mmCIF file of the C-alpha atoms, coordinates in Angstrom:
data_MODEL
# 
_entry.id   MODEL 
# 
loop_
_atom_site.group_PDB 
_atom_site.id 
_atom_site.type_symbol 
_atom_site.label_atom_id 
_atom_site.label_alt_id 
_atom_site.label_comp_id 
_atom_site.label_asym_id 
_atom_site.label_entity_id 
_atom_site.label_seq_id 
_atom_site.pdbx_PDB_ins_code 
_atom_site.Cartn_x 
_atom_site.Cartn_y 
_atom_site.Cartn_z 
_atom_site.occupancy 
_atom_site.B_iso_or_equiv 
_atom_site.pdbx_formal_charge 
_atom_site.auth_seq_id 
_atom_site.auth_comp_id 
_atom_site.auth_asym_id 
_atom_site.auth_atom_id 
_atom_site.pdbx_PDB_model_num 
ATOM 1   C CA . MET A 1 1   ? -4.994  9.892   -51.471 1.00 0.00 ? 1   MET A CA 1 
ATOM 2   C CA . SER A 1 2   ? -3.385  8.870   -48.193 1.00 0.00 ? 2   SER A CA 1 
ATOM 3   C CA . SER A 1 3   ? -2.934  11.361  -45.418 1.00 0.00 ? 3   SER A CA 1 
ATOM 4   C CA . THR A 1 4   ? -0.047  11.114  -43.000 1.00 0.00 ? 4   THR A CA 1 
ATOM 5   C CA . HIS A 1 5   ? -0.782  12.002  -39.392 1.00 0.00 ? 5   HIS A CA 1 
ATOM 6   C CA . PRO A 1 6   ? 1.761   13.657  -37.282 1.00 0.00 ? 6   PRO A CA 1 
ATOM 7   C CA . PRO A 1 7   ? 3.298   11.519  -34.551 1.00 0.00 ? 7   PRO A CA 1 
ATOM 8   C CA . VAL A 1 8   ? 1.352   11.414  -31.249 1.00 0.00 ? 8   VAL A CA 1 
ATOM 9   C CA . ARG A 1 9   ? 3.052   13.726  -28.746 1.00 0.00 ? 9   ARG A CA 1 
ATOM 10  C CA . ALA A 1 10  ? 4.362   11.942  -25.638 1.00 0.00 ? 10  ALA A CA 1 
ATOM 11  C CA . SER A 1 11  ? 2.784   13.016  -22.355 1.00 0.00 ? 11  SER A CA 1 
ATOM 12  C CA . ASP A 1 12  ? 4.456   12.950  -18.924 1.00 0.00 ? 12  ASP A CA 1 
ATOM 13  C CA . GLY A 1 13  ? 2.380   9.870   -18.135 1.00 0.00 ? 13  GLY A CA 1 
ATOM 14  C CA . ASP A 1 14  ? 3.686   8.187   -21.245 1.00 0.00 ? 14  ASP A CA 1 
ATOM 15  C CA . ARG A 1 15  ? 7.265   9.014   -20.261 1.00 0.00 ? 15  ARG A CA 1 
ATOM 16  C CA . ASP A 1 16  ? 6.619   7.714   -16.685 1.00 0.00 ? 16  ASP A CA 1 
ATOM 17  C CA . ARG A 1 17  ? 5.204   4.416   -17.979 1.00 0.00 ? 17  ARG A CA 1 
ATOM 18  C CA . ALA A 1 18  ? 8.188   3.991   -20.343 1.00 0.00 ? 18  ALA A CA 1 
ATOM 19  C CA . ILE A 1 19  ? 10.738  4.622   -17.609 1.00 0.00 ? 19  ILE A CA 1 
ATOM 20  C CA . GLU A 1 20  ? 8.803   2.249   -15.269 1.00 0.00 ? 20  GLU A CA 1 
ATOM 21  C CA . ASP A 1 21  ? 8.950   -0.417  -18.046 1.00 0.00 ? 21  ASP A CA 1 
ATOM 22  C CA . LEU A 1 22  ? 12.683  0.176   -18.527 1.00 0.00 ? 22  LEU A CA 1 
ATOM 23  C CA . ARG A 1 23  ? 13.211  -0.064  -14.762 1.00 0.00 ? 23  ARG A CA 1 
ATOM 24  C CA . ASP A 1 24  ? 11.350  -3.364  -14.612 1.00 0.00 ? 24  ASP A CA 1 
ATOM 25  C CA . ARG A 1 25  ? 13.360  -4.712  -17.538 1.00 0.00 ? 25  ARG A CA 1 
ATOM 26  C CA . ALA A 1 26  ? 16.592  -3.651  -15.820 1.00 0.00 ? 26  ALA A CA 1 
ATOM 27  C CA . VAL A 1 27  ? 15.425  -5.457  -12.663 1.00 0.00 ? 27  VAL A CA 1 
ATOM 28  C CA . ASP A 1 28  ? 14.741  -8.574  -14.797 1.00 0.00 ? 28  ASP A CA 1 
ATOM 29  C CA . GLY A 1 29  ? 18.285  -8.360  -16.122 1.00 0.00 ? 29  GLY A CA 1 
ATOM 30  C CA . ALA A 1 30  ? 17.336  -7.457  -19.754 1.00 0.00 ? 30  ALA A CA 1 
ATOM 31  C CA . LEU A 1 31  ? 19.338  -4.166  -19.554 1.00 0.00 ? 31  LEU A CA 1 
ATOM 32  C CA . SER A 1 32  ? 22.671  -3.262  -18.182 1.00 0.00 ? 32  SER A CA 1 
ATOM 33  C CA . HIS A 1 33  ? 22.959  -0.316  -15.842 1.00 0.00 ? 33  HIS A CA 1 
ATOM 34  C CA . ASP A 1 34  ? 24.564  1.938   -18.413 1.00 0.00 ? 34  ASP A CA 1 
ATOM 35  C CA . THR A 1 35  ? 22.003  0.993   -21.112 1.00 0.00 ? 35  THR A CA 1 
ATOM 36  C CA . PHE A 1 36  ? 19.204  1.631   -18.555 1.00 0.00 ? 36  PHE A CA 1 
ATOM 37  C CA . LEU A 1 37  ? 20.591  5.130   -17.789 1.00 0.00 ? 37  LEU A CA 1 
ATOM 38  C CA . GLY A 1 38  ? 20.972  5.969   -21.474 1.00 0.00 ? 38  GLY A CA 1 
ATOM 39  C CA . ARG A 1 39  ? 17.415  4.908   -22.241 1.00 0.00 ? 39  ARG A CA 1 
ATOM 40  C CA . VAL A 1 40  ? 15.924  6.736   -19.352 1.00 0.00 ? 40  VAL A CA 1 
ATOM 41  C CA . ASP A 1 41  ? 17.696  9.887   -20.580 1.00 0.00 ? 41  ASP A CA 1 
ATOM 42  C CA . ALA A 1 42  ? 16.291  9.275   -24.068 1.00 0.00 ? 42  ALA A CA 1 
ATOM 43  C CA . ALA A 1 43  ? 12.781  8.692   -22.602 1.00 0.00 ? 43  ALA A CA 1 
ATOM 44  C CA . LEU A 1 44  ? 12.996  12.056  -20.787 1.00 0.00 ? 44  LEU A CA 1 
ATOM 45  C CA . ARG A 1 45  ? 13.835  13.749  -24.111 1.00 0.00 ? 45  ARG A CA 1 
ATOM 46  C CA . ALA A 1 46  ? 11.331  11.833  -26.254 1.00 0.00 ? 46  ALA A CA 1 
ATOM 47  C CA . GLN A 1 47  ? 8.878   14.006  -28.195 1.00 0.00 ? 47  GLN A CA 1 
ATOM 48  C CA . SER A 1 48  ? 6.546   11.264  -29.454 1.00 0.00 ? 48  SER A CA 1 
ATOM 49  C CA . ARG A 1 49  ? 5.032   7.974   -28.255 1.00 0.00 ? 49  ARG A CA 1 
ATOM 50  C CA . GLY A 1 50  ? 6.845   6.279   -31.149 1.00 0.00 ? 50  GLY A CA 1 
ATOM 51  C CA . GLU A 1 51  ? 10.202  7.296   -29.766 1.00 0.00 ? 51  GLU A CA 1 
ATOM 52  C CA . LEU A 1 52  ? 9.181   5.831   -26.383 1.00 0.00 ? 52  LEU A CA 1 
ATOM 53  C CA . ASP A 1 53  ? 8.081   2.569   -27.998 1.00 0.00 ? 53  ASP A CA 1 
ATOM 54  C CA . ASP A 1 54  ? 11.375  2.280   -29.792 1.00 0.00 ? 54  ASP A CA 1 
ATOM 55  C CA . LEU A 1 55  ? 13.229  2.305   -26.429 1.00 0.00 ? 55  LEU A CA 1 
ATOM 56  C CA . VAL A 1 56  ? 11.731  -1.075  -25.471 1.00 0.00 ? 56  VAL A CA 1 
ATOM 57  C CA . SER A 1 57  ? 10.956  -2.620  -28.828 1.00 0.00 ? 57  SER A CA 1 
ATOM 58  C CA . ASP A 1 58  ? 14.264  -4.572  -28.996 1.00 0.00 ? 58  ASP A CA 1 
ATOM 59  C CA . LEU A 1 59  ? 13.837  -6.157  -25.540 1.00 0.00 ? 59  LEU A CA 1 
ATOM 60  C CA . PRO A 1 60  ? 12.468  -9.671  -25.081 1.00 0.00 ? 60  PRO A CA 1 
ATOM 61  C CA . PRO A 1 61  ? 8.862   -9.775  -23.784 1.00 0.00 ? 61  PRO A CA 1 
ATOM 62  C CA . ARG A 1 62  ? 8.532   -10.053 -20.005 1.00 0.00 ? 62  ARG A CA 1 
ATOM 63  C CA . GLY A 1 63  ? 7.355   -13.336 -18.672 1.00 0.00 ? 63  GLY A CA 1 
ATOM 64  C CA . ARG A 1 64  ? 4.067   -13.217 -16.852 1.00 0.00 ? 64  ARG A CA 1 
ATOM 65  C CA . TRP A 1 65  ? 5.236   -15.182 -13.855 1.00 0.00 ? 65  TRP A CA 1 
ATOM 66  C CA . ARG A 1 66  ? 8.477   -13.272 -13.499 1.00 0.00 ? 66  ARG A CA 1 
ATOM 67  C CA . ARG A 1 67  ? 6.562   -9.969  -13.616 1.00 0.00 ? 67  ARG A CA 1 
ATOM 68  C CA . ARG A 1 68  ? 4.052   -11.131 -10.989 1.00 0.00 ? 68  ARG A CA 1 
ATOM 69  C CA . LEU A 1 69  ? 6.801   -12.414 -8.766  1.00 0.00 ? 69  LEU A CA 1 
ATOM 70  C CA . THR A 1 70  ? 8.630   -9.073  -9.015  1.00 0.00 ? 70  THR A CA 1 
ATOM 71  C CA . GLU A 1 71  ? 5.440   -7.154  -8.273  1.00 0.00 ? 71  GLU A CA 1 
ATOM 72  C CA . MET A 1 72  ? 4.706   -9.422  -5.279  1.00 0.00 ? 72  MET A CA 1 
ATOM 73  C CA . VAL A 1 73  ? 8.201   -8.994  -3.862  1.00 0.00 ? 73  VAL A CA 1 
ATOM 74  C CA . SER A 1 74  ? 7.909   -5.295  -4.314  1.00 0.00 ? 74  SER A CA 1 
ATOM 75  C CA . SER A 1 75  ? 4.492   -5.120  -2.507  1.00 0.00 ? 75  SER A CA 1 
ATOM 76  C CA . VAL A 1 76  ? 5.828   -7.208  0.386   1.00 0.00 ? 76  VAL A CA 1 
ATOM 77  C CA . SER A 1 77  ? 8.847   -5.026  0.659   1.00 0.00 ? 77  SER A CA 1 
ATOM 78  C CA . ASP A 1 78  ? 6.662   -1.937  0.719   1.00 0.00 ? 78  ASP A CA 1 
ATOM 79  C CA . PHE A 1 79  ? 4.441   -3.512  3.434   1.00 0.00 ? 79  PHE A CA 1 
ATOM 80  C CA . THR A 1 80  ? 7.404   -4.379  5.644   1.00 0.00 ? 80  THR A CA 1 
ATOM 81  C CA . THR A 1 81  ? 8.830   -0.893  5.276   1.00 0.00 ? 81  THR A CA 1 
ATOM 82  C CA . ARG A 1 82  ? 5.435   0.615   6.435   1.00 0.00 ? 82  ARG A CA 1 
ATOM 83  C CA . VAL A 1 83  ? 5.297   -1.829  9.388   1.00 0.00 ? 83  VAL A CA 1 
ATOM 84  C CA . GLU A 1 84  ? 8.890   -1.033  10.431  1.00 0.00 ? 84  GLU A CA 1 
ATOM 85  C CA . SER A 1 85  ? 8.140   2.701   10.236  1.00 0.00 ? 85  SER A CA 1 
ATOM 86  C CA . ALA A 1 86  ? 5.009   2.348   12.295  1.00 0.00 ? 86  ALA A CA 1 
ATOM 87  C CA . TRP A 1 87  ? 6.832   0.182   14.869  1.00 0.00 ? 87  TRP A CA 1 
ATOM 88  C CA . ARG A 1 88  ? 9.627   2.746   15.232  1.00 0.00 ? 88  ARG A CA 1 
ATOM 89  C CA . ARG A 1 89  ? 7.270   5.656   15.611  1.00 0.00 ? 89  ARG A CA 1 
ATOM 90  C CA . PRO A 1 90  ? 7.298   6.791   19.225  1.00 0.00 ? 90  PRO A CA 1 
ATOM 91  C CA . ARG A 1 91  ? 4.269   6.390   21.386  1.00 0.00 ? 91  ARG A CA 1 
ATOM 92  C CA . LEU A 1 92  ? 2.916   9.907   21.523  1.00 0.00 ? 92  LEU A CA 1 
ATOM 93  C CA . PRO A 1 93  ? 0.955   11.365  24.455  1.00 0.00 ? 93  PRO A CA 1 
ATOM 94  C CA . LYS A 1 94  ? -2.687  12.174  23.850  1.00 0.00 ? 94  LYS A CA 1 
ATOM 95  C CA . LEU A 1 95  ? -4.089  15.635  23.437  1.00 0.00 ? 95  LEU A CA 1 
ATOM 96  C CA . ALA A 1 96  ? -7.731  15.405  24.419  1.00 0.00 ? 96  ALA A CA 1 
ATOM 97  C CA . LEU A 1 97  ? -10.073 17.856  22.676  1.00 0.00 ? 97  LEU A CA 1 
ATOM 98  C CA . PRO A 1 98  ? -11.994 19.745  25.400  1.00 0.00 ? 98  PRO A CA 1 
ATOM 99  C CA . VAL A 1 99  ? -15.681 19.036  25.863  1.00 0.00 ? 99  VAL A CA 1 
ATOM 100 C CA . ASP A 1 100 ? -16.665 22.186  27.888  1.00 0.00 ? 100 ASP A CA 1 
ATOM 101 C CA . SER A 1 101 ? -18.273 25.272  26.329  1.00 0.00 ? 101 SER A CA 1 
ATOM 102 C CA . ARG A 1 102 ? -15.171 27.393  25.757  1.00 0.00 ? 102 ARG A CA 1 
ATOM 103 C CA . LEU A 1 103 ? -14.535 28.354  22.124  1.00 0.00 ? 103 LEU A CA 1 
ATOM 104 C CA . ARG A 1 104 ? -10.733 28.954  22.258  1.00 0.00 ? 104 ARG A CA 1 
ATOM 105 C CA . TYR A 1 105 ? -7.776  27.199  23.839  1.00 0.00 ? 105 TYR A CA 1 
ATOM 106 C CA . VAL A 1 106 ? -4.288  28.667  23.604  1.00 0.00 ? 106 VAL A CA 1 
ATOM 107 C CA . VAL A 1 107 ? -1.203  26.442  23.489  1.00 0.00 ? 107 VAL A CA 1 
ATOM 108 C CA . GLY A 1 108 ? 2.242   27.792  24.381  1.00 0.00 ? 108 GLY A CA 1 
ATOM 109 C CA . ARG A 1 109 ? 5.104   28.186  26.848  1.00 0.00 ? 109 ARG A CA 1 
ATOM 110 C CA . GLY A 1 110 ? 3.605   31.218  28.649  1.00 0.00 ? 110 GLY A CA 1 
ATOM 111 C CA . SER A 1 111 ? 1.866   30.804  31.948  1.00 0.00 ? 111 SER A CA 1 
ATOM 112 C CA . ALA A 1 112 ? -1.347  32.421  30.694  1.00 0.00 ? 112 ALA A CA 1 
ATOM 113 C CA . CYS A 1 113 ? -1.843  29.708  28.112  1.00 0.00 ? 113 CYS A CA 1 
ATOM 114 C CA . ASP A 1 114 ? -4.542  27.046  28.503  1.00 0.00 ? 114 ASP A CA 1 
ATOM 115 C CA . LEU A 1 115 ? -2.079  24.270  27.669  1.00 0.00 ? 115 LEU A CA 1 
ATOM 116 C CA . VAL A 1 116 ? 1.394   25.157  28.951  1.00 0.00 ? 116 VAL A CA 1 
ATOM 117 C CA . LEU A 1 117 ? 4.281   23.263  27.280  1.00 0.00 ? 117 LEU A CA 1 
ATOM 118 C CA . ALA A 1 118 ? 7.641   23.855  29.045  1.00 0.00 ? 118 ALA A CA 1 
ATOM 119 C CA . ASP A 1 119 ? 9.790   23.263  25.934  1.00 0.00 ? 119 ASP A CA 1 
ATOM 120 C CA . LEU A 1 120 ? 12.106  25.879  24.494  1.00 0.00 ? 120 LEU A CA 1 
ATOM 121 C CA . THR A 1 121 ? 10.938  24.997  20.908  1.00 0.00 ? 121 THR A CA 1 
ATOM 122 C CA . VAL A 1 122 ? 7.418   26.137  21.858  1.00 0.00 ? 122 VAL A CA 1 
ATOM 123 C CA . SER A 1 123 ? 6.719   29.861  21.558  1.00 0.00 ? 123 SER A CA 1 
ATOM 124 C CA . ARG A 1 124 ? 5.181   31.772  24.514  1.00 0.00 ? 124 ARG A CA 1 
ATOM 125 C CA . VAL A 1 125 ? 1.859   31.944  22.617  1.00 0.00 ? 125 VAL A CA 1 
ATOM 126 C CA . HIS A 1 126 ? 2.305   29.209  19.960  1.00 0.00 ? 126 HIS A CA 1 
ATOM 127 C CA . ALA A 1 127 ? -1.066  28.047  18.603  1.00 0.00 ? 127 ALA A CA 1 
ATOM 128 C CA . GLU A 1 128 ? -4.766  27.814  19.350  1.00 0.00 ? 128 GLU A CA 1 
ATOM 129 C CA . LEU A 1 129 ? -7.571  25.382  19.032  1.00 0.00 ? 129 LEU A CA 1 
ATOM 130 C CA . ARG A 1 130 ? -10.834 27.028  17.965  1.00 0.00 ? 130 ARG A CA 1 
ATOM 131 C CA . ARG A 1 131 ? -14.243 25.394  18.138  1.00 0.00 ? 131 ARG A CA 1 
ATOM 132 C CA . GLU A 1 132 ? -15.957 25.724  14.770  1.00 0.00 ? 132 GLU A CA 1 
ATOM 133 C CA . GLY A 1 133 ? -19.715 25.445  14.268  1.00 0.00 ? 133 GLY A CA 1 
ATOM 134 C CA . GLU A 1 134 ? -20.455 22.053  15.733  1.00 0.00 ? 134 GLU A CA 1 
ATOM 135 C CA . GLU A 1 135 ? -19.528 21.251  19.319  1.00 0.00 ? 135 GLU A CA 1 
ATOM 136 C CA . THR A 1 136 ? -17.007 18.552  18.284  1.00 0.00 ? 136 THR A CA 1 
ATOM 137 C CA . SER A 1 137 ? -15.374 20.426  15.369  1.00 0.00 ? 137 SER A CA 1 
ATOM 138 C CA . TRP A 1 138 ? -12.027 21.997  16.105  1.00 0.00 ? 138 TRP A CA 1 
ATOM 139 C CA . MET A 1 139 ? -9.632  24.098  14.013  1.00 0.00 ? 139 MET A CA 1 
ATOM 140 C CA . LEU A 1 140 ? -5.869  24.385  14.741  1.00 0.00 ? 140 LEU A CA 1 
ATOM 141 C CA . VAL A 1 141 ? -4.229  27.711  14.034  1.00 0.00 ? 141 VAL A CA 1 
ATOM 142 C CA . ASP A 1 142 ? -0.534  28.613  14.356  1.00 0.00 ? 142 ASP A CA 1 
ATOM 143 C CA . LEU A 1 143 ? -0.138  32.046  15.987  1.00 0.00 ? 143 LEU A CA 1 
ATOM 144 C CA . GLY A 1 144 ? 3.062   33.033  14.261  1.00 0.00 ? 144 GLY A CA 1 
ATOM 145 C CA . SER A 1 145 ? 5.316   30.613  16.217  1.00 0.00 ? 145 SER A CA 1 
ATOM 146 C CA . LEU A 1 146 ? 9.015   30.414  15.426  1.00 0.00 ? 146 LEU A CA 1 
ATOM 147 C CA . ASN A 1 147 ? 9.245   26.656  15.164  1.00 0.00 ? 147 ASN A CA 1 
ATOM 148 C CA . GLY A 1 148 ? 5.814   26.113  13.611  1.00 0.00 ? 148 GLY A CA 1 
ATOM 149 C CA . THR A 1 149 ? 2.796   23.968  14.231  1.00 0.00 ? 149 THR A CA 1 
ATOM 150 C CA . ARG A 1 150 ? 2.431   20.691  12.335  1.00 0.00 ? 150 ARG A CA 1 
ATOM 151 C CA . LEU A 1 151 ? -0.620  18.605  11.555  1.00 0.00 ? 151 LEU A CA 1 
ATOM 152 C CA . ASN A 1 152 ? 0.183   15.003  10.456  1.00 0.00 ? 152 ASN A CA 1 
ATOM 153 C CA . GLY A 1 153 ? 3.710   16.138  9.523   1.00 0.00 ? 153 GLY A CA 1 
ATOM 154 C CA . TRP A 1 154 ? 2.676   19.153  7.467   1.00 0.00 ? 154 TRP A CA 1 
ATOM 155 C CA . ARG A 1 155 ? 3.509   22.630  8.727   1.00 0.00 ? 155 ARG A CA 1 
ATOM 156 C CA . LEU A 1 156 ? 0.410   24.786  9.031   1.00 0.00 ? 156 LEU A CA 1 
ATOM 157 C CA . VAL A 1 157 ? 0.123   27.894  6.843   1.00 0.00 ? 157 VAL A CA 1 
ATOM 158 C CA . GLY A 1 158 ? -3.491  28.513  7.724   1.00 0.00 ? 158 GLY A CA 1 
ATOM 159 C CA . PRO A 1 159 ? -6.253  27.079  9.887   1.00 0.00 ? 159 PRO A CA 1 
ATOM 160 C CA . ALA A 1 160 ? -6.708  23.316  9.633   1.00 0.00 ? 160 ALA A CA 1 
ATOM 161 C CA . ARG A 1 161 ? -9.431  21.004  10.927  1.00 0.00 ? 161 ARG A CA 1 
ATOM 162 C CA . VAL A 1 162 ? -8.216  18.454  13.580  1.00 0.00 ? 162 VAL A CA 1 
ATOM 163 C CA . ARG A 1 163 ? -9.774  15.115  14.177  1.00 0.00 ? 163 ARG A CA 1 
ATOM 164 C CA . PRO A 1 164 ? -9.162  12.275  16.671  1.00 0.00 ? 164 PRO A CA 1 
ATOM 165 C CA . GLY A 1 165 ? -6.179  10.294  15.512  1.00 0.00 ? 165 GLY A CA 1 
ATOM 166 C CA . ASP A 1 166 ? -4.354  13.289  13.953  1.00 0.00 ? 166 ASP A CA 1 
ATOM 167 C CA . GLU A 1 167 ? -0.802  13.984  14.985  1.00 0.00 ? 167 GLU A CA 1 
ATOM 168 C CA . VAL A 1 168 ? -0.124  17.559  16.052  1.00 0.00 ? 168 VAL A CA 1 
ATOM 169 C CA . SER A 1 169 ? 3.180   19.171  16.921  1.00 0.00 ? 169 SER A CA 1 
ATOM 170 C CA . PHE A 1 170 ? 4.031   22.396  18.594  1.00 0.00 ? 170 PHE A CA 1 
ATOM 171 C CA . GLY A 1 171 ? 7.762   22.896  17.956  1.00 0.00 ? 171 GLY A CA 1 
ATOM 172 C CA . ASP A 1 172 ? 9.259   19.558  19.096  1.00 0.00 ? 172 ASP A CA 1 
ATOM 173 C CA . CYS A 1 173 ? 6.266   18.596  21.324  1.00 0.00 ? 173 CYS A CA 1 
ATOM 174 C CA . ALA A 1 174 ? 4.077   16.038  19.469  1.00 0.00 ? 174 ALA A CA 1 
ATOM 175 C CA . PHE A 1 175 ? 0.685   14.622  20.456  1.00 0.00 ? 175 PHE A CA 1 
ATOM 176 C CA . VAL A 1 176 ? -2.055  12.390  19.071  1.00 0.00 ? 176 VAL A CA 1 
ATOM 177 C CA . VAL A 1 177 ? -5.442  14.066  19.112  1.00 0.00 ? 177 VAL A CA 1 
ATOM 178 C CA . SER A 1 178 ? -8.164  12.188  21.001  1.00 0.00 ? 178 SER A CA 1 
ATOM 179 C CA . THR A 1 179 ? -11.645 12.975  22.212  1.00 0.00 ? 179 THR A CA 1 
ATOM 180 C CA . ALA A 1 180 ? -12.179 13.746  25.898  1.00 0.00 ? 180 ALA A CA 1 
ATOM 181 C CA . THR A 1 181 ? -14.976 12.390  28.014  1.00 0.00 ? 181 THR A CA 1 
ATOM 182 C CA . GLN A 1 182 ? -16.945 14.690  30.207  1.00 0.00 ? 182 GLN A CA 1 
ATOM 183 C CA . LEU A 1 183 ? -16.130 14.224  33.904  1.00 0.00 ? 183 LEU A CA 1 
ATOM 184 C CA . ASP A 1 184 ? -19.060 14.738  36.234  1.00 0.00 ? 184 ASP A CA 1 
# 
């Protein structure tokens, strides 16, 4: 008595791997652009792993050296893109975290703020830095500003811990967080 098992259902990871394999084969020249697009569409609709395997079963096996060369060129390209991005990134002014005993520092355009930023994208009372627990631990909180407060490119929706090296933005005014030294 032989039992037949149902086909193994394809997961999103299985689909992603099949599409990546198809992409690599298209780069190697084993697939035309139209065939690649048709097979990617079929991979996205595939219900089982068998259907995904059928999409690449008729293609010649990839050569080890060609695959490694393609991966190496891809990693070098990724590295140069990151270097170019870092090089183009503007040199940002430093925002030194205070070392005195105050627990709260307000940032904004208003004259009553501790850090006054004369930029129209900054709200009158924009954000605050709060000392949390330890002397050197700070939280950044947006105070309902119109143009938002960002930490490392992400807009704040709640309090967030800031550390030296983080990039903070109040409207269009951006800074790199650093530690201050106590002046005697």
